[in-house]
Amino acid sequence: MKLTRPSGANGHIFEEELSKCSSLRSINMIHGATQYFVTNNHILANSSNGHEPFSLVILIQAQGLRALCIVFAVVELVHLIVHPGAQALSRDQFPRDFVFGASTSAYQVEGAANEDGRKPSIWDTFSHAGNANLYAGDGDVACDHYHKYKEDVKLMANMGLEAYRFSISWSRLIPGDHQTVVSKHMLHYTIGTYHKHLRMNMEDGSVEELCMSCFMLRLYIWHEIEKREFGDRVRYWTTLNEANAHAAFGYDVGILPPQRCSPSPTINCSRGNSSTEPYLVGHHMLLAHASAARVYRKKYQGMQHGLIGFNHLLFGFLPQTNSTEDLMAVQRVQDFFYGWFMNPFMFGDYPDIMKKNAGSRLPSFTQKESNLVRGSIDFFGINFYNSFYVKDSPDILKKENRDYLADVSAEFQGQKTPSNSSLDDRSRVNYLHAYIVSMVDVLRSGLNVKGYFVWSFMDVFEILSGYESSYGLYYVNMNDPNLRRQPKLSAKWYSNFLKGKPMDPKITKETQNNASVLSHIPSLHSAT
């Protein structure tokens, strides 16, 4: 991806400095938890199993050239992750401060939807309205993690997990208006991230009103919760999870909450404007995050010694052909998917190609806002899911009233694979081995990755498939009144890896053979 500062008053081209990036390896990264599945598409690098996500967090410890090199580090990381080498695997290959864990998110596991003053969120409304006709079910009960969390934490401890990442439900902690006192039923919350839990009454009205509500509520959350409740126990705070996915798929395509989009023959959105709203929502999420970061840094960071960051959806992109057009399309897609948020954080403005294709539909930053957003992250989280082939599609730009995805001017192709709910999930073990091996490669390349979190700790209510998919380390039978948790083979494998215990020789050989096959797949480097 070609990186430049925005044209005009903000700057000049940085390309002459890019050659220095290869020698700068102090960018600090955490490989953190993904919060939910957005697709059943098969990961291109692994033909033997279903889609299994993870995420990455980059800790930015310096400005200037190091900040510029972050995006290049991200692209390099994707290359190494998608194409791991074949090798044996041991916990001892990682630094002592490297953290392994697993993840869930509030609505997908908690249940107790109407208890302790909790109010409906946009995800409640989305599910009760039929989940965009994609699947049945809701999170009213889910895994009942709200009542079973002590049991679940014990399972985590017995497994050997070193950390657990999950999200805070806004509609549970702050069920009333902005001035309402935070709910006292906070229970076990230790890490927070917005995950489609915006209170439903905030979604009423115009998008402009919604965005301003997001802006104000974010400030309120950090003032009340961070200082008074969790600041002495939480080091890493993520304000927003997969903001680009929320804006694009919730306000353009309409397959995620709050299901807003222009009239469509496939998705029945009751309201919305796919041409303008994704950009408007993304813009205000950037401003909301930056304002929260400013408050946190000014009032709490010096005392609590925590870090505040942001999580992003990341795909691997491959050109459909080796044509110049498809190669340029990959670069353009990266600008729209990565640069949409990365560029403002690094440079204070959007990528030039976004400004060109979206025109006046893309909001602009004032100089004050640009200064506020630029550098407002201590770390940058990357949730990685799968890869797509990209084909140039210039004719889309001729379309009137284009939406966000049409502005990208590209077509995407992927593969699908069925989910596997068997307790003997060997393909999942192969997957985990391959991706954890890739983290060894990443560390050896000089990138300072700090952790790896598996999605998910147990089977949850998935965002695009409900209970039809099963991605947990622990199987949960949703028809069992007791919702008993049963460890899959992947849970046992992960536990043995974390504890340094011997693994089944047959499984070990299978995972190494699988990694060897993956290491011979053509490189993603040609796509970047």
PDB file of C-alpha atoms in Angstrom, residues 354-363 402:
ATOM      1  CA  MET A 354     -11.133   8.048  -0.580  1.00  0.00           C
ATOM      2  CA  LYS A 355     -11.476  11.807  -0.902  1.00  0.00           C
ATOM      3  CA  LYS A 356     -11.381  11.515  -4.689  1.00  0.00           C
ATOM      4  CA  ASN A 357     -13.946   8.710  -5.061  1.00  0.00           C
ATOM      5  CA  ALA A 358     -16.338   9.707  -2.277  1.00  0.00           C
ATOM      6  CA  GLY A 359     -16.090  13.434  -2.840  1.00  0.00           C
ATOM      7  CA  SER A 360     -18.258  15.618  -0.612  1.00  0.00           C
ATOM      8  CA  ARG A 361     -19.928  12.543   0.897  1.00  0.00           C
ATOM      9  CA  LEU A 362     -16.765  12.006   2.953  1.00  0.00           C
ATOM     10  CA  PRO A 363     -16.708  14.489   5.858  1.00  0.00           C
ATOM     11  CA  ARG A 402     -22.781   5.138  -5.111  1.00  0.00           C
TER      12      ARG A 402
END
